[in-house]
PDB file of N, CA, C and O in Angstrom:
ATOM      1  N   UNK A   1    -150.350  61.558 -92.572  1.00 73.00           N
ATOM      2  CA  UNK A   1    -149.214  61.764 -93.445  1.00 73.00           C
ATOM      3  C   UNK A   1    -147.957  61.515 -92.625  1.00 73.00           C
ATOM      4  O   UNK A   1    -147.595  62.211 -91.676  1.00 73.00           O
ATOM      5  N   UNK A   2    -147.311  60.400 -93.119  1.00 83.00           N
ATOM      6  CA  UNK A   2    -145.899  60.263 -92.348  1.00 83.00           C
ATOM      7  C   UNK A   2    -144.637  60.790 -93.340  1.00 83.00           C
ATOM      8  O   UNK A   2    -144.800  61.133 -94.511  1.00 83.00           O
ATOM      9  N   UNK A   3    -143.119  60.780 -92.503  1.00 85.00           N
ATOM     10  CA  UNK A   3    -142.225  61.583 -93.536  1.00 85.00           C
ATOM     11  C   UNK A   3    -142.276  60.451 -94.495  1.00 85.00           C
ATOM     12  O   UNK A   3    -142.979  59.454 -94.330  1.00 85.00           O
ATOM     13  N   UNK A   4    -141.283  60.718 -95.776  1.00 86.00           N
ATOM     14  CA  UNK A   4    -140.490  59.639 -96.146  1.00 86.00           C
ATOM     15  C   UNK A   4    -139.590  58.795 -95.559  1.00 86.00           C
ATOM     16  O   UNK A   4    -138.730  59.115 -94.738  1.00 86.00           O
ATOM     17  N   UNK A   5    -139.853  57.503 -96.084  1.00 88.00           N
ATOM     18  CA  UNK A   5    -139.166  55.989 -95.066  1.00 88.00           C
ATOM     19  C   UNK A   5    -137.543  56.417 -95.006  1.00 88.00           C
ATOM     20  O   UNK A   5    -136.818  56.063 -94.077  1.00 88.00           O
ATOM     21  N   UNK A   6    -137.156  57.100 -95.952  1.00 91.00           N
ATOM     22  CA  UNK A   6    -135.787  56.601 -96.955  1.00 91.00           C
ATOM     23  C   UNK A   6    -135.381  58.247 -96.756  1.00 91.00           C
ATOM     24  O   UNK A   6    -136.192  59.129 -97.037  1.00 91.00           O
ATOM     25  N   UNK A   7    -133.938  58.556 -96.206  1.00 87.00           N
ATOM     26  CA  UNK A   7    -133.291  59.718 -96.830  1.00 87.00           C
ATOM     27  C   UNK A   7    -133.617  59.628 -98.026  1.00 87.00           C
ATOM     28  O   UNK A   7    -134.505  60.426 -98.328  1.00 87.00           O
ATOM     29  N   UNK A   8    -133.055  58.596 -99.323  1.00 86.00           N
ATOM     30  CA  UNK A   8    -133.040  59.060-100.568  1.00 86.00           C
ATOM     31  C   UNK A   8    -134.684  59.441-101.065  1.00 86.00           C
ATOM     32  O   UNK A   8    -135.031  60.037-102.084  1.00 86.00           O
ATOM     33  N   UNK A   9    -135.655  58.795 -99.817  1.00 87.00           N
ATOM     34  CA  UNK A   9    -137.276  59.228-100.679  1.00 87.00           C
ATOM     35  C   UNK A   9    -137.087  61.002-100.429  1.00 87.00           C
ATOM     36  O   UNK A   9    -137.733  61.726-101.186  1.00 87.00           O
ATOM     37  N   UNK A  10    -136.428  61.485 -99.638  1.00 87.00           N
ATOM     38  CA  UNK A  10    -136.469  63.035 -99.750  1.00 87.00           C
ATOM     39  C   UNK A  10    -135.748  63.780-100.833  1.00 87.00           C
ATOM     40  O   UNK A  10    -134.631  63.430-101.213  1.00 87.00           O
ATOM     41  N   UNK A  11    -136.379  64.787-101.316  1.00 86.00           N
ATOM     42  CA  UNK A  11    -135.752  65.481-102.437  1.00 86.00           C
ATOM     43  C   UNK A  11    -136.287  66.960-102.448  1.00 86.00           C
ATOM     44  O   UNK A  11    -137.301  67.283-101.828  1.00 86.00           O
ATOM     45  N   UNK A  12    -135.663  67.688-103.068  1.00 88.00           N
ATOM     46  CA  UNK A  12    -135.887  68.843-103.504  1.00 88.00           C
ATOM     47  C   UNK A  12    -136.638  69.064-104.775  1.00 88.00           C
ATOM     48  O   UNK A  12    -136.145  68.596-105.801  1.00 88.00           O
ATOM     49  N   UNK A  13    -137.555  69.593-104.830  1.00 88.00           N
ATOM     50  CA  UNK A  13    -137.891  69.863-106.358  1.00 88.00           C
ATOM     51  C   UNK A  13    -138.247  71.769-106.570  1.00 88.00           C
ATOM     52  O   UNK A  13    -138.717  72.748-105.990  1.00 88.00           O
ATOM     53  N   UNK A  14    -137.548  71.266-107.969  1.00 92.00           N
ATOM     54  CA  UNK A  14    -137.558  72.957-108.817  1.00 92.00           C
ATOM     55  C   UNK A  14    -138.699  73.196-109.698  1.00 92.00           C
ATOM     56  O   UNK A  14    -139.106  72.621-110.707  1.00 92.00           O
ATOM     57  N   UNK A  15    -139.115  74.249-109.001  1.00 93.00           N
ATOM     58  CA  UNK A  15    -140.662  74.687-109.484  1.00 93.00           C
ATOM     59  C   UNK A  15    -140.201  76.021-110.563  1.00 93.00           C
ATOM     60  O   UNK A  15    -139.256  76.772-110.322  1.00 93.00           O
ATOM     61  N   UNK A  16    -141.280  76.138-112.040  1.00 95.00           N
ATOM     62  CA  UNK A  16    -140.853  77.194-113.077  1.00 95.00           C
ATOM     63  C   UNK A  16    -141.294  78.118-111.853  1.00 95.00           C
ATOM     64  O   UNK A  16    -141.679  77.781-110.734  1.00 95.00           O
ATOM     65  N   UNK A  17    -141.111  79.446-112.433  1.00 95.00           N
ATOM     66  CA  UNK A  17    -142.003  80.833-112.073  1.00 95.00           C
ATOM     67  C   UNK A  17    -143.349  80.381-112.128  1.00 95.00           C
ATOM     68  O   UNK A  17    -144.164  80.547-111.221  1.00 95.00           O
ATOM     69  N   UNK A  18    -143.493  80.003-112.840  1.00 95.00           N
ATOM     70  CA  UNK A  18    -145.106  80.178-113.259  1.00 95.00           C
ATOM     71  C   UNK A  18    -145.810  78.875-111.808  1.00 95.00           C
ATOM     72  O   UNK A  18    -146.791  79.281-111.185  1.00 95.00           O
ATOM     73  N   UNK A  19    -145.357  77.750-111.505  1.00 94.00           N
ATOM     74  CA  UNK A  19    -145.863  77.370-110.746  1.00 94.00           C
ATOM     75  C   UNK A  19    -145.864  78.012-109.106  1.00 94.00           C
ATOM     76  O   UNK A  19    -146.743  77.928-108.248  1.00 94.00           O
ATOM     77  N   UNK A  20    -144.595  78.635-109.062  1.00 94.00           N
ATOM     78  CA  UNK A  20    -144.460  79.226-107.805  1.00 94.00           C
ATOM     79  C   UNK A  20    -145.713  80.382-107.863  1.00 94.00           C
ATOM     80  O   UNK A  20    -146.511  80.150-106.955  1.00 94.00           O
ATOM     81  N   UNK A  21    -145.918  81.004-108.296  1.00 95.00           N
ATOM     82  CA  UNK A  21    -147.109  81.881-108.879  1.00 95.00           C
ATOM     83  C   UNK A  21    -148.846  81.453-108.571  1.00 95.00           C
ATOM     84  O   UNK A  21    -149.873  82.096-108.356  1.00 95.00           O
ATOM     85  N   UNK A  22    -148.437  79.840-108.707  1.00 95.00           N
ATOM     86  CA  UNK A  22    -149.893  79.715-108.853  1.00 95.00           C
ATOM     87  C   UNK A  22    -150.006  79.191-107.643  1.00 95.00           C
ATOM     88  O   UNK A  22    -151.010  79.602-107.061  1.00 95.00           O
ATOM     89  N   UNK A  23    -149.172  78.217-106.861  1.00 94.00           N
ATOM     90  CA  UNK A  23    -149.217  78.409-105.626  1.00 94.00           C
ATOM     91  C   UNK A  23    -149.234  79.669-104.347  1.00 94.00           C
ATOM     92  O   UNK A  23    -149.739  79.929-103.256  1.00 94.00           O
ATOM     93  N   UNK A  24    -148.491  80.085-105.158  1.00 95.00           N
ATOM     94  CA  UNK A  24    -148.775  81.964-103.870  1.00 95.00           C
ATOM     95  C   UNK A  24    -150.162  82.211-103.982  1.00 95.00           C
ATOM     96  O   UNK A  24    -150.552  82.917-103.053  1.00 95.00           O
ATOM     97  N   UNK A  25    -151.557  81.702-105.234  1.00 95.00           N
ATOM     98  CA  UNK A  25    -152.120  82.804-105.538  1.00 95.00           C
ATOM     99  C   UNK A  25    -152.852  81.517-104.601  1.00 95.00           C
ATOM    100  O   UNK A  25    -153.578  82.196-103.875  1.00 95.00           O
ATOM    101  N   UNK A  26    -153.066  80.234-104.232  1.00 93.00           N
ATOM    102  CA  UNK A  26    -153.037  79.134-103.967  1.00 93.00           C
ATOM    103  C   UNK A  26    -153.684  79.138-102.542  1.00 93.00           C
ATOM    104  O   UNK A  26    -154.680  78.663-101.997  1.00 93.00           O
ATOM    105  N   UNK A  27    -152.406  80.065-102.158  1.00 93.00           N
ATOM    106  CA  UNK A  27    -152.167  80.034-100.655  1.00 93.00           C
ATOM    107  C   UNK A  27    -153.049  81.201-100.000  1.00 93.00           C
ATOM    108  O   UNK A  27    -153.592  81.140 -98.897  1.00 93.00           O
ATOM    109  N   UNK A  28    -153.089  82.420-101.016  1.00 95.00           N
ATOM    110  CA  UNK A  28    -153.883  83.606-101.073  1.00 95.00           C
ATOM    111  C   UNK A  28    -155.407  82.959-100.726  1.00 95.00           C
ATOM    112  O   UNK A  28    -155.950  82.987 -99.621  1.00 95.00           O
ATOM    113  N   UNK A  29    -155.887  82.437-101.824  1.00 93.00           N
ATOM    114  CA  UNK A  29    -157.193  82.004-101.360  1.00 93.00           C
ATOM    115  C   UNK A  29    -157.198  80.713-100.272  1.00 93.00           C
ATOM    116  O   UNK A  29    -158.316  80.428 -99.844  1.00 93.00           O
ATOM    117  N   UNK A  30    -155.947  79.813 -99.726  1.00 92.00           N
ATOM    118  CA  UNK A  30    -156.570  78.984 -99.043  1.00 92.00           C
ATOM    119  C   UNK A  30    -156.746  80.534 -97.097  1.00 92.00           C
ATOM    120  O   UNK A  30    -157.453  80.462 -96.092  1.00 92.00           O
ATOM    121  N   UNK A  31    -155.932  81.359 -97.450  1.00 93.00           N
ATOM    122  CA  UNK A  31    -155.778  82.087 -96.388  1.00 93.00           C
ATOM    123  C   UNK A  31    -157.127  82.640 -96.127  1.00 93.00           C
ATOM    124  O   UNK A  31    -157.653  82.625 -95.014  1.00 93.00           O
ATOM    125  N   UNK A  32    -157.769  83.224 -97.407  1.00 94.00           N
ATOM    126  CA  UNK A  32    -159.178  83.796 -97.347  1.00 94.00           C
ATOM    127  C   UNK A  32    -159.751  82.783 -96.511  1.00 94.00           C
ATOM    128  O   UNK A  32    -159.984  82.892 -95.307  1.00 94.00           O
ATOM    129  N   UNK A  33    -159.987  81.664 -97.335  1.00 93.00           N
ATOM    130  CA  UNK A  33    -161.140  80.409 -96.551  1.00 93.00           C
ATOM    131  C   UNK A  33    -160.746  80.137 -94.671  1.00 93.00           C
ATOM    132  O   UNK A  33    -161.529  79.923 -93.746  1.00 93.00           O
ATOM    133  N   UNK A  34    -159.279  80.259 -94.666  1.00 93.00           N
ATOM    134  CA  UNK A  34    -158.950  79.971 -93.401  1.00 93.00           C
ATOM    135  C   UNK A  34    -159.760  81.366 -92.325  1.00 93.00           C
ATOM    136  O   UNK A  34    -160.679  81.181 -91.528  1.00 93.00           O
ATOM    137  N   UNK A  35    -159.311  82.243 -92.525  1.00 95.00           N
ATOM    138  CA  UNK A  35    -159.925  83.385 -92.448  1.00 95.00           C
ATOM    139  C   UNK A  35    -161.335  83.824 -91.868  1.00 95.00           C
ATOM    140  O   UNK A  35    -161.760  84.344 -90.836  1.00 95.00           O
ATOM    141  N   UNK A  36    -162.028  83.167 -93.513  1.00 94.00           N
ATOM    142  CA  UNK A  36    -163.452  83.295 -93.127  1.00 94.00           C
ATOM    143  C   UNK A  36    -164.364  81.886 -92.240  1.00 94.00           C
ATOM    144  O   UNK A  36    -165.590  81.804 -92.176  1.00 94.00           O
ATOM    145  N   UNK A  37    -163.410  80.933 -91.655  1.00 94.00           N
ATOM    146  CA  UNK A  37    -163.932  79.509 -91.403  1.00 94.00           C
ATOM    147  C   UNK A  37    -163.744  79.869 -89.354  1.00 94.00           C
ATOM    148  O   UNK A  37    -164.327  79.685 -88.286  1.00 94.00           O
ATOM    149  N   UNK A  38    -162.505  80.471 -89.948  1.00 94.00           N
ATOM    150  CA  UNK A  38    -162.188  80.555 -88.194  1.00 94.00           C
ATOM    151  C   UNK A  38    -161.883  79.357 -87.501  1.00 94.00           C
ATOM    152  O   UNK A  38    -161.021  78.500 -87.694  1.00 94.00           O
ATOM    153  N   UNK A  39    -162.826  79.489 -86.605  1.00 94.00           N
ATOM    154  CA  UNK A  39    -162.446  77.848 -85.860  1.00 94.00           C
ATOM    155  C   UNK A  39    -162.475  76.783 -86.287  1.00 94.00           C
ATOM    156  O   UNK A  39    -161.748  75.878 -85.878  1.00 94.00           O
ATOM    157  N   UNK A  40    -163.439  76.652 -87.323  1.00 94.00           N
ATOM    158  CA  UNK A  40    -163.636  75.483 -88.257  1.00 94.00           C
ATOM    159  C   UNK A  40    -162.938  75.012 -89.060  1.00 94.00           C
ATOM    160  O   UNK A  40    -163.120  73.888 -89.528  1.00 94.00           O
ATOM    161  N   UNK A  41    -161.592  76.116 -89.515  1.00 93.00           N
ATOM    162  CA  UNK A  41    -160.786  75.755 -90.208  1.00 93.00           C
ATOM    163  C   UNK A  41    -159.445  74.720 -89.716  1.00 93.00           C
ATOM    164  O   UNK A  41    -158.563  75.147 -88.970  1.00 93.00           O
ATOM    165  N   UNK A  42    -159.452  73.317 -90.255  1.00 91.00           N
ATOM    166  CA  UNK A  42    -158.818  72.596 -89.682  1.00 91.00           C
ATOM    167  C   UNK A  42    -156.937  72.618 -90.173  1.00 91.00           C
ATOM    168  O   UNK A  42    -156.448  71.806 -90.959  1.00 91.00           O
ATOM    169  N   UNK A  43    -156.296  73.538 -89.607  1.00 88.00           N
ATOM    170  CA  UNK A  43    -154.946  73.615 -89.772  1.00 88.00           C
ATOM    171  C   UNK A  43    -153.874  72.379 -89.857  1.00 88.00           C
ATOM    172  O   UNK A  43    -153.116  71.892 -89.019  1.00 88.00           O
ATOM    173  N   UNK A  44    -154.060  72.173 -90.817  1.00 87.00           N
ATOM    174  CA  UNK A  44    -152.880  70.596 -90.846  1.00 87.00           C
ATOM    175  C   UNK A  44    -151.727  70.985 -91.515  1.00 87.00           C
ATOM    176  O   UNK A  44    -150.825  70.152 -91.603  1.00 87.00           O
ATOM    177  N   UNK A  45    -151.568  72.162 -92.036  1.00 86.00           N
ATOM    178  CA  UNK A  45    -150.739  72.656 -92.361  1.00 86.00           C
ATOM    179  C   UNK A  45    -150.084  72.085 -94.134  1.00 86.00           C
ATOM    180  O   UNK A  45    -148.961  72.214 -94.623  1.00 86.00           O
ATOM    181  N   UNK A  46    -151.445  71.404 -94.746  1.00 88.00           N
ATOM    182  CA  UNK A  46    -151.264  70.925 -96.044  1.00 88.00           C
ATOM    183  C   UNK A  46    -151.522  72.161 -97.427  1.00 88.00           C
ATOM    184  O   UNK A  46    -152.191  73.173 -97.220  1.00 88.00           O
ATOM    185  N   UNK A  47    -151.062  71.951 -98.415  1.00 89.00           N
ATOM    186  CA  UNK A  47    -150.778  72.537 -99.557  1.00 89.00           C
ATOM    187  C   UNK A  47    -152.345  72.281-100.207  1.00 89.00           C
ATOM    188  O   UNK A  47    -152.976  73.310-100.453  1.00 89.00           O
ATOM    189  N   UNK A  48    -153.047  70.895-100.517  1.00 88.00           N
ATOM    190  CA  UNK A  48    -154.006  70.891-101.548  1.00 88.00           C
ATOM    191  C   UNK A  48    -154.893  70.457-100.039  1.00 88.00           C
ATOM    192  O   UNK A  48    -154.168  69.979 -99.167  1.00 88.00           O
ATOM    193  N   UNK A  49    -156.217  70.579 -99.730  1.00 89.00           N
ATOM    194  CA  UNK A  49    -157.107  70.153 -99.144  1.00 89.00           C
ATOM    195  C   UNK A  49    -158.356  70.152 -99.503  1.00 89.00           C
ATOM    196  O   UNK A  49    -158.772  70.385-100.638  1.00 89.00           O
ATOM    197  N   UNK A  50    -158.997  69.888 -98.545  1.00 90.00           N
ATOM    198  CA  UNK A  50    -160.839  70.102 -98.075  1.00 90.00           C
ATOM    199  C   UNK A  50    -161.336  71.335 -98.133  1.00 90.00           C
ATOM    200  O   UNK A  50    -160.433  72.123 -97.853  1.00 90.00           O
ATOM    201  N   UNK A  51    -162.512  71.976 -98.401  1.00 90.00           N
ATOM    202  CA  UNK A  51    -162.867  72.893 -98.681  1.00 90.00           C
ATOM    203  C   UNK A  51    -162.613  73.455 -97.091  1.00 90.00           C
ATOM    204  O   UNK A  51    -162.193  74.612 -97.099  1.00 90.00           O
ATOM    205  N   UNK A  52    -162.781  72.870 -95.726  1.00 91.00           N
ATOM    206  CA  UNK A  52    -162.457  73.160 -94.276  1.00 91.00           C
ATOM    207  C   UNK A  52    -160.721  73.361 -94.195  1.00 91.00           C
ATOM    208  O   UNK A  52    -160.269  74.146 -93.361  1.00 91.00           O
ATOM    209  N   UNK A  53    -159.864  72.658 -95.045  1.00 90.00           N
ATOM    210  CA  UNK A  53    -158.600  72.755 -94.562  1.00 90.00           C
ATOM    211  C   UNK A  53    -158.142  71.101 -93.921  1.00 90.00           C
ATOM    212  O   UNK A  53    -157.225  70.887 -93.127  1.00 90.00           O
ATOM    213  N   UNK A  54    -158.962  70.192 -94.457  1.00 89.00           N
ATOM    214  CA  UNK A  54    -158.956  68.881 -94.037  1.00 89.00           C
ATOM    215  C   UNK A  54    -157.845  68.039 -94.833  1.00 89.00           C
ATOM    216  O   UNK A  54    -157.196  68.640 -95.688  1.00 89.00           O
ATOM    217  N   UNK A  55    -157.662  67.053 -94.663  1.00 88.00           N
ATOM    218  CA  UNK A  55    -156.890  65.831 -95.918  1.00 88.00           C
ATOM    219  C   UNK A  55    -157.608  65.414 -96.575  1.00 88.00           C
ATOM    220  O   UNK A  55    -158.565  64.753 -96.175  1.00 88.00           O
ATOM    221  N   UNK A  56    -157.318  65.728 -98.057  1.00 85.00           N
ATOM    222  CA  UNK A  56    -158.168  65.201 -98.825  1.00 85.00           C
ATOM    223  C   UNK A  56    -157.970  63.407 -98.798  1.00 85.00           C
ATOM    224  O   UNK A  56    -156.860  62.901 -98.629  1.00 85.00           O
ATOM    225  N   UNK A  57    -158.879  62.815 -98.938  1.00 78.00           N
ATOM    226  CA  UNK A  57    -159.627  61.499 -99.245  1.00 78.00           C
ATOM    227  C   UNK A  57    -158.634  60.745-100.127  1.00 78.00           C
ATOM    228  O   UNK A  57    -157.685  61.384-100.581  1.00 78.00           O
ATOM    229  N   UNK A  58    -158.766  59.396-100.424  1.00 64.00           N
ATOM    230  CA  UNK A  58    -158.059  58.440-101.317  1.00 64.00           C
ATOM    231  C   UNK A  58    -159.392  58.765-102.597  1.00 64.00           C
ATOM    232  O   UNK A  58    -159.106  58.520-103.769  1.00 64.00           O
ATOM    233  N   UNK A  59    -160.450  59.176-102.340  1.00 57.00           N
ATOM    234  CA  UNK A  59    -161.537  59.199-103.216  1.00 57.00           C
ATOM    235  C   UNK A  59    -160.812  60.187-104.226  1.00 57.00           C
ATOM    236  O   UNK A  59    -161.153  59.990-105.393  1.00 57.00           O
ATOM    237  N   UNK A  60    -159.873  61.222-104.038  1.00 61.00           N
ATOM    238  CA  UNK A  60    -159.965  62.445-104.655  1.00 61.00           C
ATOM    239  C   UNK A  60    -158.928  61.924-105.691  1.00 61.00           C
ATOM    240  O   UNK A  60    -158.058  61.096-105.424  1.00 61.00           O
ATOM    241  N   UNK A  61    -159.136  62.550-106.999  1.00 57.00           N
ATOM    242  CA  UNK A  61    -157.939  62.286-108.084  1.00 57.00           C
ATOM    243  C   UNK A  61    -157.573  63.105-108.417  1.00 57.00           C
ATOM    244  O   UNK A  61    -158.380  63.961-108.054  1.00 57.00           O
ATOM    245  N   UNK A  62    -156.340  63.848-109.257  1.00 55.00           N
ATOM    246  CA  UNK A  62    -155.824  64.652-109.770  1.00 55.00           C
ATOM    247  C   UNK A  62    -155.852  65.048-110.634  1.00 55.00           C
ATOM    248  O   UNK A  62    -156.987  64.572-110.647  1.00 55.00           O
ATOM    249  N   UNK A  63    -155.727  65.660-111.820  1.00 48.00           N
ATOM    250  CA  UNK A  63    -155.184  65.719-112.986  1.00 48.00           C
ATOM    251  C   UNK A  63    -153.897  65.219-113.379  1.00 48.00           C
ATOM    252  O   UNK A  63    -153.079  66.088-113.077  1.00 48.00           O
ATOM    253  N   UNK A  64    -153.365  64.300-113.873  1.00 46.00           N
ATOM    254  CA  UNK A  64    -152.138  63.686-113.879  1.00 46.00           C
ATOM    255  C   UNK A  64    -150.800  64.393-113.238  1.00 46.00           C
ATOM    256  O   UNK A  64    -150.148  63.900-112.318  1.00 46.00           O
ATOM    257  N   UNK A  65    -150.493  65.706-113.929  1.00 45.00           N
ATOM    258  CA  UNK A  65    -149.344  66.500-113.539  1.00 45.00           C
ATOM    259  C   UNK A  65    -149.727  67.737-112.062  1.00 45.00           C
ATOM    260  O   UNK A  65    -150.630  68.573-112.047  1.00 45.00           O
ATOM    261  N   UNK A  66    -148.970  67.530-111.247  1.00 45.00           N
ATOM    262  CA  UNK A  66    -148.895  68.845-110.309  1.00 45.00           C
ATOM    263  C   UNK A  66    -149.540  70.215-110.563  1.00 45.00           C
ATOM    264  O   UNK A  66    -150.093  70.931-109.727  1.00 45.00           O
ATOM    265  N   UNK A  67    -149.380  70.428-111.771  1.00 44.00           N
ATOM    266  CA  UNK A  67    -149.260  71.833-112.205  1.00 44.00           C
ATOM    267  C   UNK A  67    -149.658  71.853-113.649  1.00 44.00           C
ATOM    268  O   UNK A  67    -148.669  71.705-114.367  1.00 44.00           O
ATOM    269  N   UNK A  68    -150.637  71.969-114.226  1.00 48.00           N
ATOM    270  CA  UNK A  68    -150.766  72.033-115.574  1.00 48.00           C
ATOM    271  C   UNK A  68    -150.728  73.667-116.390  1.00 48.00           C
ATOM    272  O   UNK A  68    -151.606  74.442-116.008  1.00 48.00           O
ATOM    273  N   UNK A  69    -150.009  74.047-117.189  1.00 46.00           N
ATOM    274  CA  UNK A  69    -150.341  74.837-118.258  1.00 46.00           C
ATOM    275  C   UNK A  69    -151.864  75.629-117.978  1.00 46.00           C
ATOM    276  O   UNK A  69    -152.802  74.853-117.796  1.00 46.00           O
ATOM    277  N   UNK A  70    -152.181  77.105-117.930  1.00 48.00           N
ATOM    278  CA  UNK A  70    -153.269  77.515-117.668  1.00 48.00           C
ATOM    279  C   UNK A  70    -152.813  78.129-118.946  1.00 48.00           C
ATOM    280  O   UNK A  70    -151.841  77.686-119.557  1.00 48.00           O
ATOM    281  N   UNK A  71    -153.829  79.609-119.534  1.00 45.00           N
ATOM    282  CA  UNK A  71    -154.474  79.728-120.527  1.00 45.00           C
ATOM    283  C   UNK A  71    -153.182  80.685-121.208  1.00 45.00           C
ATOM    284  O   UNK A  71    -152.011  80.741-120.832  1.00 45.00           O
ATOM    285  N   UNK A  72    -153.903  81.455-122.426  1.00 43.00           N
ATOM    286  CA  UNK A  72    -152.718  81.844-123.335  1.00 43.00           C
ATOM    287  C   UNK A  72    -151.868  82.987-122.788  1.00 43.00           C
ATOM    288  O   UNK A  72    -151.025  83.604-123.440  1.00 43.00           O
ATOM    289  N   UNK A  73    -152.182  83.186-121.557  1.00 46.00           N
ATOM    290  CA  UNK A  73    -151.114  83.838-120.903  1.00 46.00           C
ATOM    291  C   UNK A  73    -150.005  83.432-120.576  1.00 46.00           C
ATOM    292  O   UNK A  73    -149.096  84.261-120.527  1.00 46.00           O
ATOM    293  N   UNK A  74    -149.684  81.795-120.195  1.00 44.00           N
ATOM    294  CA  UNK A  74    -148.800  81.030-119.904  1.00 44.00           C
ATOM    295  C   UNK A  74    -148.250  81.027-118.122  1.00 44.00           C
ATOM    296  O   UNK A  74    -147.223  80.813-117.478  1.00 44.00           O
ATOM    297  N   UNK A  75    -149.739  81.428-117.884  1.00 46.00           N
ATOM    298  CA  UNK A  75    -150.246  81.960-116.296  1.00 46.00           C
ATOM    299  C   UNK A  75    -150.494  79.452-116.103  1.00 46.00           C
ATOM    300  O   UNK A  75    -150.975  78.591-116.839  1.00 46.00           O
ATOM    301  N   UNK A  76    -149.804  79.444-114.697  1.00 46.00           N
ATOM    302  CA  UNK A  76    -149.873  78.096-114.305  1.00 46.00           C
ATOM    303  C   UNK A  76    -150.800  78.196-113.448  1.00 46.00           C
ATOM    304  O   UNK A  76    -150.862  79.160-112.684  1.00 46.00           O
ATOM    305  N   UNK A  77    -151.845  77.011-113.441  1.00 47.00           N
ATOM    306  CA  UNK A  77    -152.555  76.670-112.922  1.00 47.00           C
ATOM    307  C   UNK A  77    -152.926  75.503-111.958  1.00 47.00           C
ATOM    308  O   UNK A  77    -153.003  74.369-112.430  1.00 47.00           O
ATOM    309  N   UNK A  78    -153.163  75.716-110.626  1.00 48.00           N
ATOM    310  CA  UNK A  78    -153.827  74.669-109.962  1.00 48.00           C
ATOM    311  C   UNK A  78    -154.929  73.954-109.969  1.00 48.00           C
ATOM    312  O   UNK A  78    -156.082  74.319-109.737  1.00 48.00           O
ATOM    313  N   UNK A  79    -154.339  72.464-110.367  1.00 47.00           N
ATOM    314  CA  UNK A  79    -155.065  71.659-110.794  1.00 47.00           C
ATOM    315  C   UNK A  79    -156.395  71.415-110.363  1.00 47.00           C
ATOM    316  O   UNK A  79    -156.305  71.475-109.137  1.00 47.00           O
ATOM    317  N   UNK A  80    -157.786  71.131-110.706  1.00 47.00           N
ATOM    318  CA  UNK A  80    -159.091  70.750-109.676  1.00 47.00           C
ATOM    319  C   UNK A  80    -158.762  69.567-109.228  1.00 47.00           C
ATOM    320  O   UNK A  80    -157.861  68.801-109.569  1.00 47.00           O
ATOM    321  N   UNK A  81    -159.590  69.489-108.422  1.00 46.00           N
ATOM    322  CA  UNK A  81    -159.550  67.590-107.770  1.00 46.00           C
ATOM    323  C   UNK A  81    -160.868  67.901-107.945  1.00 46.00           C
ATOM    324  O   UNK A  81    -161.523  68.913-107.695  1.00 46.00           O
ATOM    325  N   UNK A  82    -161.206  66.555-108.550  1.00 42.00           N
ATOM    326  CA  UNK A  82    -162.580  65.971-109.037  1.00 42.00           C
ATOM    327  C   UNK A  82    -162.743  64.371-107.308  1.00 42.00           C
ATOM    328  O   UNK A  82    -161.991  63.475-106.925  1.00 42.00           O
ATOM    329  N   UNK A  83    -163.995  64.831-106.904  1.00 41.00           N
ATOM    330  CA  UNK A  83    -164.317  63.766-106.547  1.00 41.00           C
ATOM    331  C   UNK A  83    -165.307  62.828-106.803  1.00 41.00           C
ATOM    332  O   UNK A  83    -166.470  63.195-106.970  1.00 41.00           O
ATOM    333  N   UNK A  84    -164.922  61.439-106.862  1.00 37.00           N
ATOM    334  CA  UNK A  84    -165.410  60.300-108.031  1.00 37.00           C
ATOM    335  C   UNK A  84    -166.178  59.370-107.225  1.00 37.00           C
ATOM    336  O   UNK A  84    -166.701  58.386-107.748  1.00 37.00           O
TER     337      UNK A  84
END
């Protein structure tokens, strides 16, 4: 992962409540896995990964949006990555 080429490729983005939420809860369980992996857990210091804490693959896809709508609570959810 390199930065962006371009000052202007850098930006700020504004997350609802509800996504900041689902990332904390995000980070909660990637901490468990880090936790229980120990040494094995590979610290790259990324947001979405490998079940180890790795970079995920060009194989892996998303669900179109960052952050989709979770259930009738209006609780946000992190997306799965399906690998194809």
């Amino acid at each position: 992962i390199t930065p962006p080429k371009t000052a202007r490729s850098r930006r700020a983005v504004v997350l609802t409540p509800q996504a900041v939420t689902a990332l904390d809860r995000h980070r909660l369980r990637q901490d468990q896995d880090r936790a229980r992996l120990g040494a094995a857990w590979e610290d790259r210091d990324l947001v979405f990964t490998t079940a180890v804490g790795g970079l995920l693959g060009a194989h892996v896809k998303s669900c179109g949006n960052s952050l989709q709508e979770g259930g009738s609570d209006g609780q946000a959810a992190v997306p799965s990555m399906v690998v194809g």
